[in-house]
mmCIF file of N, CA and C in Angstrom:
data_model
loop_
_atom_site.group_PDB
_atom_site.id
_atom_site.type_symbol
_atom_site.label_atom_id
_atom_site.label_comp_id
_atom_site.label_asym_id
_atom_site.label_seq_id
_atom_site.Cartn_x
_atom_site.Cartn_y
_atom_site.Cartn_z
ATOM 1 N N MET A 1303 11.283 6.995 0.457
ATOM 2 C CA MET A 1303 10.029 7.395 -0.162
ATOM 3 C C MET A 1303 9.916 6.664 -1.498
ATOM 4 N N HIS A 1304 8.813 5.981 -1.677
ATOM 5 C CA HIS A 1304 8.568 5.241 -2.919
ATOM 6 C C HIS A 1304 7.652 6.057 -3.833
ATOM 7 N N ILE A 1305 7.991 6.061 -5.116
ATOM 8 C CA ILE A 1305 7.138 6.692 -6.126
ATOM 9 C C ILE A 1305 6.947 5.718 -7.279
ATOM 10 N N GLN A 1306 5.906 5.953 -8.055
ATOM 11 C CA GLN A 1306 5.680 5.173 -9.279
ATOM 12 C C GLN A 1306 5.747 6.106 -10.471
ATOM 13 N N LEU A 1307 6.318 5.604 -11.553
ATOM 14 C CA LEU A 1307 6.414 6.353 -12.807
ATOM 15 C C LEU A 1307 5.653 5.605 -13.879
ATOM 16 N N ARG A 1308 4.960 6.358 -14.708
ATOM 17 C CA ARG A 1308 4.285 5.773 -15.870
ATOM 18 C C ARG A 1308 4.630 6.629 -17.071
ATOM 19 N N LEU A 1309 5.215 6.012 -18.104
ATOM 20 C CA LEU A 1309 5.523 6.716 -19.348
ATOM 21 C C LEU A 1309 4.242 6.963 -20.126
ATOM 22 N N VAL A 1310 4.110 8.158 -20.692
ATOM 23 C CA VAL A 1310 2.930 8.517 -21.473
ATOM 24 C C VAL A 1310 3.389 9.134 -22.783
ATOM 25 N N GLU A 1311 3.064 8.484 -23.899
ATOM 26 C CA GLU A 1311 3.362 9.050 -25.224
ATOM 27 C C GLU A 1311 2.380 10.182 -25.486
ATOM 28 N N GLU A 1312 2.866 11.336 -25.866
ATOM 29 C CA GLU A 1312 1.992 12.474 -26.125
ATOM 30 C C GLU A 1312 1.076 12.233 -27.329
ATOM 31 N N SER A 1313 1.464 11.295 -28.199
ATOM 32 C CA SER A 1313 0.640 10.976 -29.363
ATOM 33 C C SER A 1313 -0.568 10.117 -28.985
ATOM 34 N N GLY A 1314 -0.587 9.622 -27.739
ATOM 35 C CA GLY A 1314 -1.665 8.748 -27.318
ATOM 36 C C GLY A 1314 -1.330 7.276 -27.499
ATOM 37 N N LYS A 1315 -0.234 6.988 -28.192
ATOM 38 C CA LYS A 1315 0.195 5.604 -28.406
ATOM 39 C C LYS A 1315 0.669 5.013 -27.078
ATOM 40 N N ASN A 1316 0.354 3.745 -26.839
ATOM 41 C CA ASN A 1316 0.786 3.089 -25.612
ATOM 42 C C ASN A 1316 2.284 2.872 -25.617
ATOM 43 N N THR A 1317 2.895 3.048 -24.464
ATOM 44 C CA THR A 1317 4.304 2.715 -24.330
ATOM 45 C C THR A 1317 4.396 1.208 -24.077
ATOM 46 N N THR A 1318 5.578 0.669 -24.252
ATOM 47 C CA THR A 1318 5.763 -0.771 -24.125
ATOM 48 C C THR A 1318 6.606 -1.094 -22.899
ATOM 49 N N ASP A 1319 6.634 -2.387 -22.562
ATOM 50 C CA ASP A 1319 7.501 -2.829 -21.469
ATOM 51 C C ASP A 1319 8.957 -2.497 -21.775
ATOM 52 N N SER A 1320 9.343 -2.570 -23.048
ATOM 53 C CA SER A 1320 10.739 -2.262 -23.388
ATOM 54 C C SER A 1320 11.033 -0.777 -23.179
ATOM 55 N N ASP A 1321 10.031 0.104 -23.373
ATOM 56 C CA ASP A 1321 10.217 1.529 -23.072
ATOM 57 C C ASP A 1321 10.498 1.719 -21.580
ATOM 58 N N ALA A 1322 9.707 1.037 -20.750
ATOM 59 C CA ALA A 1322 9.886 1.134 -19.301
ATOM 60 C C ALA A 1322 11.235 0.553 -18.880
ATOM 61 N N ALA A 1323 11.612 -0.568 -19.485
ATOM 62 C CA ALA A 1323 12.899 -1.193 -19.152
ATOM 63 C C ALA A 1323 14.061 -0.287 -19.544
ATOM 64 N N ALA A 1324 13.946 0.383 -20.682
ATOM 65 C CA ALA A 1324 15.004 1.302 -21.114
ATOM 66 C C ALA A 1324 15.124 2.479 -20.151
ATOM 67 N N LEU A 1325 13.994 3.031 -19.731
ATOM 68 C CA LEU A 1325 14.019 4.138 -18.774
ATOM 69 C C LEU A 1325 14.608 3.666 -17.445
ATOM 70 N N ARG A 1326 14.261 2.451 -17.032
ATOM 71 C CA ARG A 1326 14.823 1.900 -15.796
ATOM 72 C C ARG A 1326 16.343 1.808 -15.870
ATOM 73 N N ARG A 1327 16.849 1.289 -17.003
ATOM 74 C CA ARG A 1327 18.306 1.168 -17.176
ATOM 75 C C ARG A 1327 18.977 2.533 -17.119
ATOM 76 N N GLN A 1328 18.368 3.523 -17.770
ATOM 77 C CA GLN A 1328 18.965 4.857 -17.809
ATOM 78 C C GLN A 1328 18.964 5.513 -16.433
ATOM 79 N N LEU A 1329 17.867 5.379 -15.700
ATOM 80 C CA LEU A 1329 17.829 5.946 -14.347
ATOM 81 C C LEU A 1329 18.797 5.207 -13.426
ATOM 82 N N ALA A 1330 18.837 3.886 -13.529
ATOM 83 C CA ALA A 1330 19.698 3.083 -12.657
ATOM 84 C C ALA A 1330 21.181 3.294 -12.960
ATOM 85 N N ALA A 1331 21.501 3.906 -14.083
ATOM 86 C CA ALA A 1331 22.898 4.216 -14.398
ATOM 87 C C ALA A 1331 23.426 5.332 -13.497
ATOM 88 N N GLN A 1332 22.531 6.070 -12.857
ATOM 89 C CA GLN A 1332 22.941 7.116 -11.923
ATOM 90 C C GLN A 1332 23.345 6.451 -10.608
ATOM 91 N N PRO A 1333 24.538 6.720 -10.093
ATOM 92 C CA PRO A 1333 24.982 6.037 -8.861
ATOM 93 C C PRO A 1333 23.996 6.173 -7.701
ATOM 94 N N GLU A 1334 23.355 7.322 -7.571
ATOM 95 C CA GLU A 1334 22.433 7.545 -6.453
ATOM 96 C C GLU A 1334 21.146 6.726 -6.580
ATOM 97 N N LEU A 1335 20.831 6.263 -7.796
ATOM 98 C CA LEU A 1335 19.593 5.519 -8.040
ATOM 99 C C LEU A 1335 19.830 4.027 -8.267
ATOM 100 N N ARG A 1336 21.089 3.640 -8.407
ATOM 101 C CA ARG A 1336 21.417 2.240 -8.697
ATOM 102 C C ARG A 1336 20.832 1.315 -7.637
ATOM 103 N N GLY A 1337 20.097 0.307 -8.081
ATOM 104 C CA GLY A 1337 19.481 -0.647 -7.174
ATOM 105 C C GLY A 1337 18.147 -0.186 -6.598
ATOM 106 N N HIS A 1338 17.690 0.996 -7.011
ATOM 107 C CA HIS A 1338 16.458 1.561 -6.447
ATOM 108 C C HIS A 1338 15.368 1.800 -7.486
ATOM 109 N N VAL A 1339 15.532 1.253 -8.698
ATOM 110 C CA VAL A 1339 14.545 1.433 -9.764
ATOM 111 C C VAL A 1339 14.157 0.046 -10.286
ATOM 112 N N ASN A 1340 12.857 -0.249 -10.254
ATOM 113 C CA ASN A 1340 12.377 -1.559 -10.698
ATOM 114 C C ASN A 1340 11.161 -1.409 -11.598
ATOM 115 N N VAL A 1341 11.007 -2.349 -12.527
ATOM 116 C CA VAL A 1341 9.827 -2.381 -13.389
ATOM 117 C C VAL A 1341 8.737 -3.168 -12.662
ATOM 118 N N LEU A 1342 7.536 -2.585 -12.610
ATOM 119 C CA LEU A 1342 6.367 -3.277 -12.040
ATOM 120 C C LEU A 1342 5.480 -3.688 -13.195
ATOM 121 N N ARG A 1343 5.201 -4.944 -13.288
ATOM 122 C CA ARG A 1343 4.322 -5.426 -14.348
ATOM 123 C C ARG A 1343 2.932 -5.639 -13.779
ATOM 124 N N LYS A 1344 1.952 -5.089 -14.466
ATOM 125 C CA LYS A 1344 0.559 -5.236 -14.060
ATOM 126 C C LYS A 1344 0.019 -6.538 -14.626
ATOM 127 N N SER A 1345 -0.686 -7.284 -13.807
ATOM 128 C CA SER A 1345 -1.333 -8.504 -14.295
ATOM 129 C C SER A 1345 -2.526 -8.108 -15.153
ATOM 130 N N PRO A 1346 -2.750 -8.851 -16.242
ATOM 131 C CA PRO A 1346 -3.910 -8.522 -17.072
ATOM 132 C C PRO A 1346 -5.216 -8.784 -16.337
ATOM 133 N N ALA A 1347 -6.183 -7.915 -16.562
ATOM 134 C CA ALA A 1347 -7.519 -8.138 -16.010
ATOM 135 C C ALA A 1347 -8.160 -9.285 -16.773
ATOM 136 N N GLU A 1348 -9.181 -9.855 -16.200
ATOM 137 C CA GLU A 1348 -9.855 -10.974 -16.861
ATOM 138 C C GLU A 1348 -10.359 -10.530 -18.228
ATOM 139 N N GLY A 1349 -10.040 -11.318 -19.249
ATOM 140 C CA GLY A 1349 -10.466 -11.010 -20.606
ATOM 141 C C GLY A 1349 -9.474 -10.156 -21.380
ATOM 142 N N GLU A 1350 -8.413 -9.658 -20.721
ATOM 143 C CA GLU A 1350 -7.400 -8.853 -21.414
ATOM 144 C C GLU A 1350 -6.249 -9.748 -21.855
ATOM 145 N N MET A 1351 -5.616 -9.344 -22.955
ATOM 146 C CA MET A 1351 -4.481 -10.113 -23.478
ATOM 147 C C MET A 1351 -3.179 -9.716 -22.775
ATOM 148 N N GLY A 1352 -3.038 -8.446 -22.435
ATOM 149 C CA GLY A 1352 -1.806 -7.974 -21.810
ATOM 150 C C GLY A 1352 -2.116 -7.235 -20.531
ATOM 151 N N GLY A 1353 -1.067 -6.847 -19.840
ATOM 152 C CA GLY A 1353 -1.245 -6.209 -18.556
ATOM 153 C C GLY A 1353 -1.229 -4.698 -18.590
ATOM 154 N N GLY A 1354 -1.209 -4.094 -19.760
ATOM 155 C CA GLY A 1354 -1.167 -2.639 -19.829
ATOM 156 C C GLY A 1354 0.250 -2.130 -19.694
ATOM 157 N N PRO A 1355 0.402 -0.826 -19.700
ATOM 158 C CA PRO A 1355 1.748 -0.262 -19.655
ATOM 159 C C PRO A 1355 2.444 -0.574 -18.339
ATOM 160 N N ALA A 1356 3.731 -0.843 -18.434
ATOM 161 C CA ALA A 1356 4.517 -1.130 -17.239
ATOM 162 C C ALA A 1356 4.740 0.150 -16.460
ATOM 163 N N LEU A 1357 4.858 -0.012 -15.167
ATOM 164 C CA LEU A 1357 5.176 1.098 -14.281
ATOM 165 C C LEU A 1357 6.579 0.879 -13.745
ATOM 166 N N LEU A 1358 7.206 1.964 -13.338
ATOM 167 C CA LEU A 1358 8.487 1.863 -12.653
ATOM 168 C C LEU A 1358 8.274 2.236 -11.201
ATOM 169 N N ALA A 1359 8.901 1.504 -10.313
ATOM 170 C CA ALA A 1359 8.915 1.852 -8.891
ATOM 171 C C ALA A 1359 10.304 2.391 -8.585
ATOM 172 N N VAL A 1360 10.344 3.561 -7.967
ATOM 173 C CA VAL A 1360 11.614 4.196 -7.636
ATOM 174 C C VAL A 1360 11.622 4.501 -6.148
ATOM 175 N N PHE A 1361 12.717 4.145 -5.477
ATOM 176 C CA PHE A 1361 12.879 4.479 -4.068
ATOM 177 C C PHE A 1361 13.861 5.634 -3.991
ATOM 178 N N LEU A 1362 13.400 6.752 -3.435
ATOM 179 C CA LEU A 1362 14.245 7.928 -3.240
ATOM 180 C C LEU A 1362 14.526 8.038 -1.748
ATOM 181 N N GLY A 1363 15.686 7.552 -1.335
ATOM 182 C CA GLY A 1363 15.990 7.487 0.085
ATOM 183 C C GLY A 1363 16.763 8.665 0.630
ATOM 184 N N SER A 1364 17.168 9.581 -0.240
ATOM 185 C CA SER A 1364 17.956 10.719 0.229
ATOM 186 C C SER A 1364 17.739 11.915 -0.690
ATOM 187 N N GLY A 1365 18.186 13.060 -0.212
ATOM 188 C CA GLY A 1365 18.114 14.261 -1.035
ATOM 189 C C GLY A 1365 18.965 14.141 -2.281
ATOM 190 N N SER A 1366 20.096 13.425 -2.186
ATOM 191 C CA SER A 1366 20.951 13.278 -3.368
ATOM 192 C C SER A 1366 20.282 12.389 -4.414
ATOM 193 N N ALA A 1367 19.534 11.370 -3.971
ATOM 194 C CA ALA A 1367 18.796 10.526 -4.922
ATOM 195 C C ALA A 1367 17.700 11.337 -5.598
ATOM 196 N N LEU A 1368 17.016 12.176 -4.836
ATOM 197 C CA LEU A 1368 15.973 13.043 -5.395
ATOM 198 C C LEU A 1368 16.566 13.998 -6.423
ATOM 199 N N SER A 1369 17.692 14.618 -6.087
ATOM 200 C CA SER A 1369 18.351 15.536 -7.027
ATOM 201 C C SER A 1369 18.797 14.821 -8.293
ATOM 202 N N ALA A 1370 19.361 13.624 -8.139
ATOM 203 C CA ALA A 1370 19.796 12.852 -9.316
ATOM 204 C C ALA A 1370 18.600 12.508 -10.191
ATOM 205 N N PHE A 1371 17.505 12.099 -9.571
ATOM 206 C CA PHE A 1371 16.297 11.741 -10.309
ATOM 207 C C PHE A 1371 15.762 12.942 -11.084
ATOM 208 N N LEU A 1372 15.600 14.079 -10.404
ATOM 209 C CA LEU A 1372 15.041 15.266 -11.057
ATOM 210 C C LEU A 1372 15.997 15.879 -12.076
ATOM 211 N N GLY A 1373 17.280 15.665 -11.907
ATOM 212 C CA GLY A 1373 18.249 16.171 -12.872
ATOM 213 C C GLY A 1373 18.341 15.306 -14.117
ATOM 214 N N THR A 1374 18.094 14.019 -13.966
ATOM 215 C CA THR A 1374 18.241 13.058 -15.059
ATOM 216 C C THR A 1374 16.987 12.925 -15.915
ATOM 217 N N LEU A 1375 15.828 12.913 -15.276
ATOM 218 C CA LEU A 1375 14.580 12.593 -15.981
ATOM 219 C C LEU A 1375 14.289 13.504 -17.180
ATOM 220 N N PRO A 1376 14.355 14.847 -17.064
ATOM 221 C CA PRO A 1376 14.062 15.673 -18.238
ATOM 222 C C PRO A 1376 14.999 15.398 -19.420
ATOM 223 N N ALA A 1377 16.278 15.161 -19.136
ATOM 224 C CA ALA A 1377 17.230 14.866 -20.218
ATOM 225 C C ALA A 1377 16.882 13.547 -20.909
ATOM 226 N N LEU A 1378 16.466 12.555 -20.132
ATOM 227 C CA LEU A 1378 16.077 11.274 -20.724
ATOM 228 C C LEU A 1378 14.839 11.437 -21.601
ATOM 229 N N LEU A 1379 13.901 12.265 -21.179
ATOM 230 C CA LEU A 1379 12.700 12.492 -21.983
ATOM 231 C C LEU A 1379 13.038 13.242 -23.273
ATOM 232 N N ARG A 1380 13.965 14.205 -23.202
ATOM 233 C CA ARG A 1380 14.376 14.939 -24.418
ATOM 234 C C ARG A 1380 15.042 14.019 -25.428
ATOM 235 N N ALA A 1381 15.710 12.972 -24.944
ATOM 236 C CA ALA A 1381 16.438 12.058 -25.831
ATOM 237 C C ALA A 1381 15.522 11.084 -26.572
ATOM 238 N N ARG A 1382 14.276 10.967 -26.152
ATOM 239 C CA ARG A 1382 13.355 10.036 -26.821
ATOM 240 C C ARG A 1382 12.959 10.566 -28.195
ATOM 241 N N ARG A 1383 12.670 9.638 -29.113
ATOM 242 C CA ARG A 1383 12.308 10.010 -30.483
ATOM 243 C C ARG A 1383 10.968 10.719 -30.566
ATOM 244 N N SER A 1384 10.014 10.305 -29.762
ATOM 245 C CA SER A 1384 8.699 10.942 -29.812
ATOM 246 C C SER A 1384 8.447 11.644 -28.477
ATOM 247 N N PRO A 1385 7.664 12.731 -28.518
ATOM 248 C CA PRO A 1385 7.390 13.459 -27.276
ATOM 249 C C PRO A 1385 6.724 12.541 -26.242
ATOM 250 N N THR A 1386 7.336 12.485 -25.077
ATOM 251 C CA THR A 1386 6.876 11.598 -24.013
ATOM 252 C C THR A 1386 6.910 12.351 -22.698
ATOM 253 N N SER A 1387 5.976 12.035 -21.829
ATOM 254 C CA SER A 1387 6.010 12.581 -20.483
ATOM 255 C C SER A 1387 6.002 11.417 -19.501
ATOM 256 N N VAL A 1388 6.233 11.733 -18.252
ATOM 257 C CA VAL A 1388 6.199 10.737 -17.193
ATOM 258 C C VAL A 1388 5.237 11.226 -16.133
ATOM 259 N N GLU A 1389 4.326 10.344 -15.746
ATOM 260 C CA GLU A 1389 3.413 10.657 -14.649
ATOM 261 C C GLU A 1389 4.010 10.054 -13.382
ATOM 262 N N ILE A 1390 4.257 10.912 -12.392
ATOM 263 C CA ILE A 1390 4.825 10.484 -11.116
ATOM 264 C C ILE A 1390 3.697 10.432 -10.099
ATOM 265 N N THR A 1391 3.574 9.314 -9.402
ATOM 266 C CA THR A 1391 2.527 9.173 -8.392
ATOM 267 C C THR A 1391 3.149 8.749 -7.063
ATOM 268 N N LEU A 1392 2.775 9.467 -6.009
ATOM 269 C CA LEU A 1392 3.229 9.143 -4.663
ATOM 270 C C LEU A 1392 2.302 8.105 -4.045
ATOM 271 N N ALA A 1393 2.739 7.501 -2.957
ATOM 272 C CA ALA A 1393 1.938 6.483 -2.276
ATOM 273 C C ALA A 1393 0.593 7.032 -1.800
ATOM 274 N N ASP A 1394 0.534 8.341 -1.493
ATOM 275 C CA ASP A 1394 -0.729 8.924 -1.011
ATOM 276 C C ASP A 1394 -1.649 9.372 -2.142
ATOM 277 N N GLY A 1395 -1.248 9.119 -3.396
ATOM 278 C CA GLY A 1395 -2.093 9.440 -4.543
ATOM 279 C C GLY A 1395 -1.784 10.758 -5.224
ATOM 280 N N ARG A 1396 -1.005 11.630 -4.594
ATOM 281 C CA ARG A 1396 -0.632 12.886 -5.261
ATOM 282 C C ARG A 1396 0.210 12.551 -6.485
ATOM 283 N N SER A 1397 0.060 13.364 -7.532
ATOM 284 C CA SER A 1397 0.809 13.073 -8.753
ATOM 285 C C SER A 1397 1.210 14.358 -9.459
ATOM 286 N N ALA A 1398 2.157 14.220 -10.370
ATOM 287 C CA ALA A 1398 2.621 15.325 -11.209
ATOM 288 C C ALA A 1398 3.073 14.747 -12.535
ATOM 289 N N LYS A 1399 2.962 15.548 -13.565
ATOM 290 C CA LYS A 1399 3.393 15.144 -14.903
ATOM 291 C C LYS A 1399 4.698 15.874 -15.223
ATOM 292 N N VAL A 1400 5.660 15.133 -15.736
ATOM 293 C CA VAL A 1400 6.960 15.705 -16.103
ATOM 294 C C VAL A 1400 7.137 15.565 -17.601
ATOM 295 N N THR A 1401 7.452 16.679 -18.251
ATOM 296 C CA THR A 1401 7.832 16.652 -19.663
ATOM 297 C C THR A 1401 9.304 17.007 -19.749
ATOM 298 N N ALA A 1402 9.852 16.939 -20.939
ATOM 299 C CA ALA A 1402 11.260 17.277 -21.125
ATOM 300 C C ALA A 1402 11.544 18.720 -20.733
ATOM 301 N N ASP A 1403 10.547 19.585 -20.845
ATOM 302 C CA ASP A 1403 10.759 21.007 -20.590
ATOM 303 C C ASP A 1403 10.241 21.494 -19.244
ATOM 304 N N SER A 1404 9.490 20.680 -18.521
ATOM 305 C CA SER A 1404 8.931 21.176 -17.261
ATOM 306 C C SER A 1404 9.005 20.133 -16.169
ATOM 307 N N ALA A 1405 9.997 20.253 -15.337
ATOM 308 C CA ALA A 1405 10.122 19.331 -14.213
ATOM 309 C C ALA A 1405 9.814 20.039 -12.899
ATOM 310 N N GLU A 1406 9.465 21.306 -12.962
ATOM 311 C CA GLU A 1406 9.279 22.088 -11.732
ATOM 312 C C GLU A 1406 8.121 21.576 -10.876
ATOM 313 N N ASP A 1407 7.000 21.173 -11.493
ATOM 314 C CA ASP A 1407 5.878 20.642 -10.720
ATOM 315 C C ASP A 1407 6.295 19.382 -9.967
ATOM 316 N N ALA A 1408 7.047 18.530 -10.638
ATOM 317 C CA ALA A 1408 7.512 17.297 -9.996
ATOM 318 C C ALA A 1408 8.482 17.633 -8.871
ATOM 319 N N ARG A 1409 9.359 18.597 -9.096
ATOM 320 C CA ARG A 1409 10.322 18.991 -8.052
ATOM 321 C C ARG A 1409 9.572 19.461 -6.804
ATOM 322 N N THR A 1410 8.558 20.316 -6.984
ATOM 323 C CA THR A 1410 7.776 20.830 -5.859
ATOM 324 C C THR A 1410 7.098 19.690 -5.103
ATOM 325 N N LEU A 1411 6.437 18.801 -5.845
ATOM 326 C CA LEU A 1411 5.737 17.670 -5.240
ATOM 327 C C LEU A 1411 6.700 16.763 -4.484
ATOM 328 N N LEU A 1412 7.804 16.382 -5.123
ATOM 329 C CA LEU A 1412 8.724 15.427 -4.523
ATOM 330 C C LEU A 1412 9.497 16.026 -3.353
ATOM 331 N N GLU A 1413 9.861 17.291 -3.428
ATOM 332 C CA GLU A 1413 10.553 17.917 -2.305
ATOM 333 C C GLU A 1413 9.636 18.010 -1.088
ATOM 334 N N ALA A 1414 8.354 18.348 -1.301
ATOM 335 C CA ALA A 1414 7.397 18.392 -0.186
ATOM 336 C C ALA A 1414 7.207 16.995 0.403
ATOM 337 N N ALA A 1415 7.086 15.995 -0.458
ATOM 338 C CA ALA A 1415 6.904 14.621 0.013
ATOM 339 C C ALA A 1415 8.136 14.136 0.773
ATOM 340 N N MET A 1416 9.327 14.516 0.314
ATOM 341 C CA MET A 1416 10.557 14.118 0.999
ATOM 342 C C MET A 1416 10.615 14.765 2.390
ATOM 343 N N ARG A 1417 10.233 16.042 2.488
ATOM 344 C CA ARG A 1417 10.203 16.693 3.793
ATOM 345 C C ARG A 1417 9.230 15.975 4.741
ATOM 346 N N GLU A 1418 8.054 15.610 4.220
ATOM 347 C CA GLU A 1418 7.056 14.896 5.032
ATOM 348 C C GLU A 1418 7.562 13.500 5.409
ATOM 349 N N HIS A 1419 8.310 12.878 4.515
ATOM 350 C CA HIS A 1419 8.846 11.546 4.774
ATOM 351 C C HIS A 1419 9.883 11.598 5.900
ATOM 352 N N VAL A 1420 10.742 12.613 5.861
ATOM 353 C CA VAL A 1420 11.796 12.750 6.859
ATOM 354 C C VAL A 1420 11.219 13.241 8.189
ATOM 355 N N ASN A 1421 10.298 14.185 8.141
ATOM 356 C CA ASN A 1421 9.661 14.754 9.333
ATOM 357 C C ASN A 1421 8.140 14.609 9.217
ATOM 358 N N PRO A 1422 7.613 13.417 9.518
ATOM 359 C CA PRO A 1422 6.170 13.204 9.350
ATOM 360 C C PRO A 1422 5.364 14.176 10.227
ATOM 361 N N PRO A 1423 4.218 14.653 9.712
ATOM 362 C CA PRO A 1423 3.384 15.546 10.496
ATOM 363 C C PRO A 1423 2.902 14.834 11.767
ATOM 364 N N GLN A 1424 2.876 15.565 12.864
ATOM 365 C CA GLN A 1424 2.402 15.009 14.139
ATOM 366 C C GLN A 1424 0.897 15.141 14.237
ATOM 367 N N PRO A 1425 0.219 14.082 14.718
ATOM 368 C CA PRO A 1425 -1.252 14.144 14.837
ATOM 369 C C PRO A 1425 -1.703 15.091 15.931
#
């Protein structure tokens, strides 16, 4: 199951590619996530100087990877100097916001998506 992450500064300030790269390194330090976290760079639209905030692509291939991700992310957000959240988006467009103090919405969304990924609904 592939998800996308976007860092969001609560102050409204844009996050940088280096913020995304740092989060990627921290997530990839988890054995269950190693090799499954990549930075996606957006191409700038015509007339723009930059490509906007970087996104992370994460592949969660097992329940242990999901648990490692949900266990690690809130701690990483608490360690940041400024209040930051992460917007998680699934391939079907469903999304959830994770802050340092509330990962439950993301857990619910990702666990349901993992169940659907493993046992897709029959038409």
